Amino acid sequence: MGGHAKARGAAAALGVLGLLCAVLGAVMIALLPSLIEQQVLKNVRIHPSSLSFNMWKDIPVPFYLSVYFFNVLNPDEVLKGEKPQVQELGPYVYREFRHKTNITFHDNDTVSFLEYRSYQFQPAKSRGSESDYVVVPNILVMSASMMMEDRPMSLKLMMTLAFTTMGQRAFMNRTVGEIMWGYDDPLMSLINKYFPGMFPFSGKFGLFAELNNSDSGLFTVFTGVKNFSRIHLVDKWNGLSKVSFWHSDQCNMINGTAGQMWPPFMTPESSLEFYSPDACRSMKLIYKESGVFEGIPTYRFVAPKTLFANGSDYPPNEGFCPCMESGIQNVSTCRFNAPLFLSHPHFYDGDPVLAEAVTGLHPNQEEHSLFLDIHPVTGVPMNCSVKMQLNLYIKAVKGIGQTGSIEPVVLPLLWFGESGAMEGETLRSFYTQLVLLPKVLHYAQYVLLGLGCVLLLVPVVYQVRSQEKCYLFWSSSKKGPKDKEAIQAYSESLMTPAPKGAVLQEARL
C-alpha cells in the first residue's frame, strides 16, 4: 500500500512539473518576442546606458581607406585630341580613425556631435608608397580654365600668360602623398590673393586635405529614447534641415541617418538611407539579399542603378543637373565650382559611353560595386565597403593655350573604398548577447512546452492504469476460481516492476 502511495505521489509531482513547464513555455512564446524587442530598443538607442553607446561614440571597427589612382600614360597625345589612356595604381591603404566629440544631449530627444577623422598610411597593406609619382590632370589649371570659358578673351589671354609664367600645364606629375594631402602651388597663392574665397583652401591644395584631422560637420540626430520611430535619423546638419547645393527641394533634403547605425527591425522592404557630407547629398541603398557574417544574419544593401542616373533616365535626379550621361553626378556646386563628378569606380553601372571614352577602364560588379551588410534586428553594420570615384571633366577652352586641343571627356582621377568589418571581442560580445542568447531562448520555449506536455501525460497514464487495476479486482468477485487466479496474477503483475528484459504478459480473461 505504501509503494502505491509513493507511485501516486511521484506521478502527481511529475504532472505538476509538467504543468509548470508547459505554462512557462506558453508564456515565453507569448511574451518573448516583445521582451526581445524591448531589450533591442533599450540597447540601440543613443544613451549612455545602452550597450551600443560606446560603439556609437568610438567606432571599434577598424576602417581602412584604399585609394587607387589613374595614371595618365599619354598626356601629350591627350592635349592633341587623342583618347586618354590610364593605368590603375594602388591600392594605397590608410587606417581610418573616427571618434565623436562635443556630444550634447538636447530636450527634444536629439543629440549633437562632431565626428573627427584621421588617417595613417599602412605600407604593409599598400601596393606602392606615398612617394610614387602619378600623372593626373592639373585640377587647378583645368578648373580655372573651365570657369573662364565664358569670360572675355582678354582675361583668358592674361590667364594663359599667368599659367606660362608659373610653369603651369594641363597635366602634372605629383606624388601620391602630394595629391592626397596637399602641395604648395604658386597658382593657389595667386588665386587666394586676387580671388579670395574661390577655393576653400588657404594653404596647400590636396584632394583629401580637408578630410584629415577634421570633422564632417555638426550632426544632430534623434536618440530614440522618447520616440523610437525616429531613432538615428538626422534632424539637422550644421544647423540646417536641408542643404542648398542643388536645384530642387527633394535633392536638397537631408534624409536618413548619419551613416553609422540605422533603425532596428528591418525587413527586405526596408531601404538604407543616409546623408553624406562628402557627396553633399542624401543617398538611398536598396535590399539585395540576406546572408550570414561570422554567424550573424545580415541583410545586404546595394546602390540602385538610379543613384547616379541623370534627370532624363530618372526624373527625381533632375535637381542634381546640369547632367551628362547616366552614371556620373555633377558635384561642382558643392566643390568650389570645379567640374568634378562622382561615380562608381571605372564607371560601373553607368552609361557604357563613359568607360569607352577612356582606355584602361574595366568595370565589374565584384570589384567596383558598393555594399553594406546590416544586422536587421539591431540596424548595426557588420561589414561594409563603400566605393566612389572622383572624376574631372576636361576639354579645350578657346583662348587658354594650356588646354590645347583636348576633346571633352570625363577623366577619372582616382577611386577609393572605405571598408570595415566587426571583429574581435566586439564581434563575440555582439554575437553572444544579440544572436546566441535570443536563439537559445527561442528554442527553449518550445522545448519547455513539449517537455511539459509529456510530463502531463504521466499522471494521466497512471490514473488510467489504476482504474484498470480496480476494475479487475471488482470483476474477480463475479468469476470462477480459475478466472480469479488469472485476474489475481494480472493484478500482481501491475503492482510488481518487471525485471530488465522481461516482457509483461497480459492475462487472458
Coordinates of C-alpha atoms in Angstrom, one line a residue:
M1 CA 0.0 0.0 0.0
G2 CA 3.0 2.3 0.8
G3 CA 4.5 1.7 -2.6
H4 CA 1.2 2.5 -4.3
A5 CA 1.1 5.9 -2.4
K6 CA 4.6 6.7 -3.4
A7 CA 4.0 6.0 -7.0
R8 CA 0.9 8.1 -7.0
G9 CA 2.8 11.0 -5.3
A10 CA 5.6 10.7 -7.9
A11 CA 3.1 10.8 -10.8
A12 CA 1.4 13.8 -9.3
A13 CA 4.7 15.6 -8.8
L14 CA 5.7 15.0 -12.4
G15 CA 2.3 16.2 -13.5
V16 CA 2.8 19.5 -11.6
L17 CA 6.3 19.9 -13.0
G18 CA 4.9 19.3 -16.5
L19 CA 2.2 21.9 -15.9
L20 CA 4.8 24.4 -14.8
C21 CA 7.0 23.7 -17.9
A22 CA 4.0 23.9 -20.3
V23 CA 2.8 27.2 -18.7
L24 CA 6.3 28.7 -18.8
G25 CA 6.8 27.6 -22.4
A26 CA 3.5 29.1 -23.4
V27 CA 4.2 32.3 -21.6
M28 CA 7.6 32.6 -23.3
I29 CA 6.0 32.0 -26.7
A30 CA 3.5 34.8 -26.0
L31 CA 5.9 37.3 -24.3
L32 CA 9.4 36.6 -25.5
P33 CA 9.2 38.5 -28.9
S34 CA 8.0 41.6 -27.1
L35 CA 10.7 41.2 -24.4
I36 CA 13.4 40.8 -27.0
E37 CA 12.1 43.9 -28.9
Q38 CA 12.2 45.9 -25.7
Q39 CA 15.7 44.9 -25.0
V40 CA 16.8 45.7 -28.5
L41 CA 15.2 49.1 -28.3
K42 CA 16.8 49.8 -25.0
N43 CA 20.3 48.9 -26.2
V44 CA 20.3 50.5 -29.7
R45 CA 19.1 53.9 -28.6
I46 CA 21.7 56.7 -28.2
H47 CA 22.0 56.9 -24.4
P48 CA 25.0 56.3 -22.1
S49 CA 23.2 53.3 -20.5
S50 CA 22.7 51.4 -23.8
L51 CA 25.0 48.6 -24.9
S52 CA 25.7 50.2 -28.2
F53 CA 26.5 53.7 -26.9
N54 CA 30.3 53.2 -26.7
M55 CA 30.2 51.5 -30.1
W56 CA 28.4 54.6 -31.5
K57 CA 30.7 57.0 -29.7
D58 CA 34.1 55.5 -30.7
I59 CA 33.6 53.0 -33.5
P60 CA 35.6 49.9 -32.5
V61 CA 35.6 48.5 -36.1
P62 CA 38.9 49.1 -37.9
F63 CA 38.2 51.1 -41.0
Y64 CA 40.5 51.3 -44.0
L65 CA 40.6 53.8 -46.8
S66 CA 42.0 52.2 -50.0
V67 CA 42.9 54.7 -52.8
Y68 CA 43.6 53.8 -56.5
F69 CA 45.0 56.4 -58.8
F70 CA 44.6 56.6 -62.6
N71 CA 48.0 57.4 -64.1
V72 CA 47.6 59.1 -67.5
L73 CA 50.0 57.3 -69.9
N74 CA 49.7 59.7 -72.8
P75 CA 49.2 63.3 -71.6
D76 CA 50.9 64.9 -74.7
E77 CA 48.6 62.9 -77.0
V78 CA 45.5 63.9 -75.0
L79 CA 46.5 67.6 -75.5
K80 CA 46.4 66.9 -79.2
G81 CA 42.9 65.5 -79.1
E82 CA 43.6 61.8 -78.7
K83 CA 41.8 59.3 -76.4
P84 CA 43.2 59.2 -72.8
Q85 CA 45.0 56.0 -71.7
V86 CA 45.1 55.3 -68.0
Q87 CA 46.8 52.8 -65.7
E88 CA 45.4 52.0 -62.3
L89 CA 47.9 52.2 -59.5
G90 CA 47.4 51.1 -55.9
P91 CA 45.9 50.4 -53.6
Y92 CA 47.4 53.0 -51.2
V93 CA 45.9 52.0 -47.9
Y94 CA 45.2 54.2 -44.9
R95 CA 43.9 53.2 -41.5
E96 CA 41.0 55.5 -40.7
F97 CA 40.3 56.6 -37.1
R98 CA 37.0 58.1 -36.1
H99 CA 35.8 59.5 -32.7
K100 CA 33.0 61.7 -31.7
T101 CA 33.4 64.8 -29.6
N102 CA 31.2 67.7 -28.3
I103 CA 28.4 65.1 -27.6
T104 CA 25.4 67.2 -26.3
F105 CA 22.0 65.8 -25.5
H106 CA 19.0 68.1 -26.0
D107 CA 15.5 68.2 -24.5
N108 CA 13.8 67.4 -27.9
D109 CA 15.1 63.8 -27.9
T110 CA 18.2 64.7 -30.1
V111 CA 21.9 64.6 -29.6
S112 CA 24.5 66.7 -31.5
F113 CA 28.1 65.7 -32.1
L114 CA 31.2 66.3 -34.2
E115 CA 33.0 63.2 -35.7
Y116 CA 36.7 63.7 -36.3
R117 CA 38.6 61.6 -38.8
S118 CA 42.3 61.0 -39.2
Y119 CA 44.3 58.7 -41.5
Q120 CA 47.6 56.8 -41.1
F121 CA 49.4 55.2 -44.1
Q122 CA 49.7 51.4 -44.0
P123 CA 52.7 50.4 -46.1
A124 CA 52.2 46.7 -45.4
K125 CA 48.7 46.7 -46.8
S126 CA 49.6 49.0 -49.8
R127 CA 50.9 48.3 -53.2
G128 CA 53.3 51.2 -53.5
S129 CA 54.4 54.2 -51.3
E130 CA 53.2 57.7 -50.9
S131 CA 56.4 58.8 -52.8
D132 CA 55.2 57.2 -56.0
Y133 CA 54.7 59.6 -58.9
V134 CA 51.4 59.8 -60.8
V135 CA 50.5 61.8 -63.9
V136 CA 47.0 63.3 -63.4
P137 CA 45.2 66.4 -64.8
N138 CA 46.2 69.6 -63.1
I139 CA 42.9 70.2 -61.3
L140 CA 43.6 73.9 -60.5
V141 CA 44.5 74.7 -64.1
M142 CA 41.7 72.8 -65.7
S143 CA 39.1 74.1 -63.2
A144 CA 40.2 77.7 -63.5
S145 CA 40.1 77.3 -67.3
M146 CA 36.6 75.9 -67.3
M147 CA 35.5 78.8 -65.0
M148 CA 36.9 81.3 -67.5
E149 CA 35.2 79.7 -70.5
D150 CA 32.6 82.4 -70.9
R151 CA 34.8 85.3 -69.8
P152 CA 36.2 87.9 -72.2
M153 CA 39.1 86.8 -74.4
S154 CA 41.4 89.3 -72.8
L155 CA 41.0 87.7 -69.4
K156 CA 41.7 84.3 -70.9
L157 CA 44.9 85.5 -72.6
M158 CA 46.0 87.0 -69.2
M159 CA 45.4 83.7 -67.6
T160 CA 47.4 81.9 -70.2
L161 CA 50.3 84.3 -69.6
A162 CA 50.0 83.7 -65.8
F163 CA 50.0 79.9 -66.3
T164 CA 53.0 80.2 -68.5
T165 CA 54.9 82.4 -66.1
M166 CA 54.3 80.0 -63.2
G167 CA 55.1 76.9 -65.3
Q168 CA 51.6 75.5 -65.1
R169 CA 50.4 72.8 -67.5
A170 CA 47.2 70.8 -68.1
F171 CA 48.8 67.7 -66.6
M172 CA 51.1 67.4 -63.6
N173 CA 53.4 64.7 -62.3
R174 CA 53.0 64.6 -58.5
T175 CA 53.5 62.1 -55.7
V176 CA 50.6 60.2 -54.2
G177 CA 51.2 62.0 -50.9
E178 CA 51.0 65.4 -52.5
I179 CA 47.8 64.7 -54.4
M180 CA 46.2 63.2 -51.3
W181 CA 47.3 65.7 -48.5
G182 CA 48.3 68.8 -50.4
Y183 CA 51.2 70.6 -52.1
D184 CA 52.3 74.2 -52.3
D185 CA 51.3 75.7 -55.6
P186 CA 52.0 79.3 -56.8
L187 CA 48.7 79.3 -58.6
M188 CA 46.9 78.6 -55.4
S189 CA 48.6 81.6 -53.8
L190 CA 47.7 83.8 -56.8
I191 CA 44.0 82.7 -56.7
N192 CA 43.7 83.3 -53.0
K193 CA 45.3 86.7 -53.4
Y194 CA 43.2 88.0 -56.3
F195 CA 40.1 85.8 -56.0
P196 CA 39.7 85.2 -52.2
G197 CA 37.1 82.6 -51.3
M198 CA 37.1 80.9 -54.7
F199 CA 38.7 77.8 -53.2
P200 CA 38.2 76.6 -49.6
F201 CA 42.0 76.1 -49.3
S202 CA 44.2 78.7 -47.7
G203 CA 47.4 76.8 -47.9
K204 CA 48.2 73.5 -49.6
F205 CA 45.9 72.0 -52.2
G206 CA 45.1 68.3 -52.0
L207 CA 42.1 66.2 -52.8
F208 CA 41.9 64.8 -49.2
A209 CA 43.4 67.7 -47.4
E210 CA 40.1 68.7 -45.9
L211 CA 39.4 65.3 -44.5
N212 CA 42.4 64.5 -42.5
N213 CA 42.3 65.6 -38.8
S214 CA 39.0 67.3 -39.4
D215 CA 35.3 66.8 -38.7
S216 CA 32.4 66.1 -41.1
G217 CA 30.2 68.8 -39.8
L218 CA 27.9 69.1 -36.8
F219 CA 25.3 66.4 -36.9
T220 CA 22.1 66.5 -34.8
V221 CA 20.3 63.1 -34.7
F222 CA 17.3 61.6 -32.8
T223 CA 18.3 59.4 -29.9
G224 CA 15.1 57.2 -29.9
V225 CA 14.8 57.5 -26.1
K226 CA 11.4 59.2 -26.2
N227 CA 10.3 58.4 -29.7
F228 CA 11.6 55.2 -31.1
S229 CA 10.1 55.9 -34.6
R230 CA 12.8 58.4 -35.4
I231 CA 15.8 56.7 -33.9
H232 CA 19.2 57.6 -35.5
L233 CA 17.5 59.8 -38.1
V234 CA 19.3 63.1 -38.8
D235 CA 17.4 66.2 -37.6
K236 CA 20.0 68.8 -38.7
W237 CA 23.4 69.0 -40.3
N238 CA 25.4 72.2 -39.4
G239 CA 22.1 73.6 -38.1
L240 CA 20.4 73.0 -41.5
S241 CA 17.3 70.9 -42.1
K242 CA 18.1 70.9 -45.8
V243 CA 21.1 72.0 -48.0
S244 CA 21.2 74.5 -50.8
F245 CA 23.6 72.9 -53.2
W246 CA 21.0 71.5 -55.7
H247 CA 18.1 72.8 -57.8
S248 CA 15.1 71.0 -56.2
D249 CA 13.7 70.7 -52.7
Q250 CA 13.8 66.9 -53.0
C251 CA 17.5 66.8 -53.8
N252 CA 18.3 69.2 -51.1
M253 CA 16.6 67.2 -48.4
I254 CA 18.7 65.7 -45.5
N255 CA 17.2 62.2 -45.2
G256 CA 18.1 59.0 -43.3
T257 CA 20.8 58.6 -40.7
A258 CA 24.4 59.9 -40.3
G259 CA 25.6 56.6 -41.9
Q260 CA 26.7 54.7 -38.8
M261 CA 23.6 52.9 -37.5
W262 CA 20.1 52.5 -38.7
P263 CA 16.7 51.9 -37.1
P264 CA 16.2 48.2 -35.9
F265 CA 13.8 45.5 -37.1
M266 CA 14.5 45.8 -40.8
T267 CA 12.6 43.8 -43.5
P268 CA 13.5 43.1 -47.1
E269 CA 11.2 46.1 -47.9
S270 CA 13.4 48.5 -45.9
S271 CA 15.9 50.9 -47.6
L272 CA 19.1 52.2 -46.2
E273 CA 19.2 56.0 -46.4
F274 CA 21.9 58.3 -45.1
Y275 CA 23.3 61.8 -45.6
S276 CA 26.9 62.0 -46.9
P277 CA 28.6 65.4 -46.3
D278 CA 31.4 64.3 -48.8
A279 CA 28.8 63.8 -51.5
C280 CA 26.7 66.8 -50.3
R281 CA 23.6 64.8 -50.6
S282 CA 21.4 62.0 -49.2
M283 CA 21.8 58.5 -50.7
K284 CA 19.5 55.6 -50.6
L285 CA 20.6 51.9 -50.9
I286 CA 18.2 49.0 -51.6
Y287 CA 17.9 45.5 -50.2
K288 CA 19.6 42.8 -52.4
E289 CA 19.8 39.6 -50.4
S290 CA 20.1 38.0 -47.0
G291 CA 23.3 36.4 -45.8
V292 CA 25.4 35.5 -42.8
F293 CA 28.5 37.2 -41.4
E294 CA 30.5 35.3 -38.8
G295 CA 27.4 33.5 -37.7
I296 CA 25.3 36.7 -37.6
P297 CA 22.3 37.0 -40.0
T298 CA 22.6 40.1 -42.3
Y299 CA 20.8 42.0 -45.0
R300 CA 22.9 43.2 -47.9
F301 CA 22.1 46.7 -49.2
V302 CA 23.5 48.0 -52.5
A303 CA 23.3 51.1 -54.7
P304 CA 20.4 51.1 -57.2
K305 CA 21.1 52.0 -60.8
T306 CA 19.2 55.3 -60.3
L307 CA 21.8 56.6 -57.7
F308 CA 23.8 58.4 -60.3
A309 CA 21.3 58.4 -63.1
N310 CA 20.7 61.6 -65.0
G311 CA 17.4 63.6 -65.0
S312 CA 16.3 62.1 -68.3
D313 CA 16.6 58.5 -67.1
Y314 CA 15.4 59.2 -63.6
P315 CA 13.4 62.5 -63.2
P316 CA 13.8 62.8 -59.4
N317 CA 17.5 63.4 -60.1
E318 CA 16.8 66.4 -62.2
G319 CA 17.7 68.6 -59.3
F320 CA 21.3 67.4 -59.4
C321 CA 21.7 68.6 -63.0
P322 CA 23.2 70.0 -65.2
C323 CA 23.7 66.4 -66.1
M324 CA 25.6 64.4 -68.6
E325 CA 25.4 60.7 -69.2
S326 CA 23.8 58.4 -66.5
G327 CA 26.4 57.0 -64.1
I328 CA 28.0 60.3 -63.0
Q329 CA 26.8 63.1 -60.8
N330 CA 27.9 66.7 -61.1
V331 CA 29.2 67.9 -57.7
S332 CA 30.7 71.2 -58.9
T333 CA 28.1 73.2 -56.9
C334 CA 29.5 71.8 -53.6
R335 CA 33.1 71.6 -54.7
F336 CA 34.1 75.2 -55.3
N337 CA 32.6 75.1 -58.9
A338 CA 35.3 72.8 -60.2
P339 CA 34.0 70.4 -62.9
L340 CA 34.1 67.4 -60.6
F341 CA 31.9 64.4 -60.9
L342 CA 31.1 61.4 -58.7
S343 CA 30.6 57.9 -60.0
H344 CA 31.1 54.3 -59.2
P345 CA 34.7 53.0 -59.8
H346 CA 35.5 52.5 -63.5
F347 CA 32.1 54.0 -64.3
Y348 CA 30.5 50.7 -63.2
D349 CA 26.7 50.8 -63.7
G350 CA 27.0 53.9 -65.8
D351 CA 26.4 54.6 -69.5
P352 CA 28.9 52.5 -71.4
V353 CA 30.0 55.6 -73.3
L354 CA 31.8 56.8 -70.2
A355 CA 34.2 53.8 -69.9
E356 CA 34.6 53.6 -73.7
A357 CA 35.9 57.2 -73.8
V358 CA 39.0 56.2 -71.7
T359 CA 41.3 53.3 -72.5
G360 CA 42.2 51.2 -69.5
L361 CA 38.9 51.0 -67.6
H362 CA 37.3 47.6 -66.8
P363 CA 34.1 48.0 -64.7
N364 CA 32.9 44.9 -63.0
Q365 CA 30.5 44.2 -60.1
E366 CA 32.7 42.2 -57.8
E367 CA 35.5 44.9 -57.6
H368 CA 33.6 48.1 -58.1
S369 CA 30.1 47.8 -56.5
L370 CA 29.4 49.1 -53.0
F371 CA 27.5 47.2 -50.3
L372 CA 26.6 47.4 -46.6
D373 CA 25.8 44.2 -44.6
I374 CA 23.4 45.1 -41.7
H375 CA 22.1 43.1 -38.8
P376 CA 18.4 43.5 -39.5
V377 CA 17.3 43.2 -35.8
T378 CA 19.5 45.9 -34.5
G379 CA 20.4 48.0 -37.6
V380 CA 24.1 47.7 -36.8
P381 CA 26.5 47.4 -39.7
M382 CA 28.5 44.2 -39.7
N383 CA 30.6 44.5 -42.9
C384 CA 30.7 47.4 -45.4
S385 CA 32.6 48.5 -48.4
V386 CA 31.6 51.9 -49.8
K387 CA 33.4 52.8 -53.1
M388 CA 33.3 56.0 -55.1
Q389 CA 35.3 57.5 -58.0
L390 CA 36.3 61.2 -58.4
N391 CA 36.4 62.4 -62.0
L392 CA 37.3 65.7 -63.7
Y393 CA 35.6 67.0 -66.8
I394 CA 38.3 68.4 -69.1
K395 CA 38.2 70.0 -72.6
A396 CA 39.9 72.6 -74.6
V397 CA 39.0 76.1 -73.7
K398 CA 39.4 78.6 -76.5
G399 CA 41.9 81.3 -75.6
I400 CA 43.7 79.3 -72.9
G401 CA 46.7 77.7 -74.6
Q402 CA 47.4 75.2 -71.8
T403 CA 44.3 73.3 -72.7
G404 CA 45.5 72.6 -76.2
S405 CA 43.0 70.5 -78.3
I406 CA 41.7 68.3 -75.6
E407 CA 38.5 66.5 -76.6
P408 CA 35.7 66.8 -74.0
V409 CA 36.0 63.8 -71.7
V410 CA 35.1 62.8 -68.1
L411 CA 38.6 61.7 -66.9
P412 CA 38.9 59.5 -63.8
L413 CA 41.3 60.9 -61.2
L414 CA 41.1 58.2 -58.5
W415 CA 38.7 55.9 -56.8
F416 CA 38.6 54.9 -53.2
G417 CA 36.9 52.4 -51.0
E418 CA 36.1 52.7 -47.3
S419 CA 35.8 49.3 -45.7
G420 CA 35.3 47.9 -42.3
A421 CA 34.1 44.7 -40.6
M422 CA 33.2 44.0 -37.0
E423 CA 35.8 41.6 -35.4
G424 CA 37.4 40.5 -32.1
E425 CA 35.8 41.0 -28.7
T426 CA 33.2 43.4 -30.1
L427 CA 32.0 40.7 -32.6
R428 CA 32.0 38.0 -29.9
S429 CA 30.0 40.1 -27.5
F430 CA 27.5 41.2 -30.1
Y431 CA 27.0 37.6 -31.2
T432 CA 26.5 36.3 -27.7
Q433 CA 24.1 39.0 -26.5
L434 CA 22.1 39.7 -29.6
V435 CA 22.2 36.4 -31.6
L436 CA 23.1 33.4 -29.5
L437 CA 21.1 34.3 -26.4
P438 CA 17.8 35.1 -28.3
K439 CA 18.3 31.9 -30.3
V440 CA 18.7 29.8 -27.1
L441 CA 15.6 31.4 -25.6
H442 CA 13.7 30.8 -28.9
Y443 CA 14.4 27.1 -28.8
A444 CA 14.0 26.8 -25.0
Q445 CA 10.4 28.0 -25.1
Y446 CA 9.3 25.1 -27.4
V447 CA 11.4 22.5 -25.5
L448 CA 9.7 23.6 -22.3
L449 CA 6.3 23.4 -23.9
G450 CA 7.0 19.9 -25.3
L451 CA 8.5 18.6 -22.1
G452 CA 5.6 19.9 -20.1
C453 CA 3.1 18.2 -22.3
V454 CA 5.0 14.8 -22.0
L455 CA 5.2 15.1 -18.2
L456 CA 1.5 16.0 -18.0
L457 CA 0.8 12.6 -19.6
V458 CA 2.4 10.7 -16.6
P459 CA -0.4 11.2 -14.0
V460 CA -3.0 10.6 -16.7
V461 CA -1.4 7.3 -17.7
Y462 CA -1.0 6.3 -14.0
Q463 CA -4.7 7.1 -13.3
V464 CA -5.8 5.0 -16.2
R465 CA -3.7 2.1 -15.1
S466 CA -5.0 2.4 -11.5
Q467 CA -8.6 2.4 -12.7
E468 CA -8.0 -0.7 -14.8
K469 CA -6.5 -2.5 -11.8
C470 CA -9.5 -1.6 -9.6
Y471 CA -11.9 -2.9 -12.3
L472 CA -10.0 -6.2 -12.4
F473 CA -10.4 -6.7 -8.7
W474 CA -14.1 -5.8 -8.9
S475 CA -14.6 -8.3 -11.7
S476 CA -12.9 -11.1 -9.9
S477 CA -15.7 -11.4 -7.3
K478 CA -18.1 -12.5 -10.1
K479 CA -15.9 -15.1 -11.8
G480 CA -14.9 -18.7 -11.1
P481 CA -11.8 -19.8 -9.2
K482 CA -9.7 -20.1 -12.3
D483 CA -10.7 -16.7 -13.5
K484 CA -9.9 -15.3 -10.1
E485 CA -6.5 -16.8 -10.2
A486 CA -5.8 -15.3 -13.6
I487 CA -7.1 -11.9 -12.5
Q488 CA -5.0 -12.1 -9.3
A489 CA -1.9 -12.9 -11.3
Y490 CA -2.5 -10.0 -13.7
S491 CA -3.2 -7.6 -10.8
E492 CA 0.1 -8.6 -9.2
S493 CA 1.9 -8.0 -12.4
L494 CA 0.6 -4.4 -12.4
M495 CA 1.9 -3.9 -8.9
T496 CA 5.3 -5.5 -9.4
P497 CA 8.0 -3.9 -11.7
A498 CA 9.1 -6.1 -14.5
P499 CA 12.8 -7.3 -14.5
K500 CA 15.1 -5.9 -17.2
G501 CA 14.5 -7.6 -20.5
A502 CA 11.2 -9.2 -19.4
V503 CA 8.0 -8.6 -21.3
L504 CA 4.8 -8.3 -19.4
Q505 CA 2.2 -10.8 -20.4
E506 CA -1.4 -9.7 -20.3
A507 CA -3.9 -12.1 -18.6
R508 CA -6.3 -13.5 -20.9
L509 CA -9.8 -13.3 -19.3

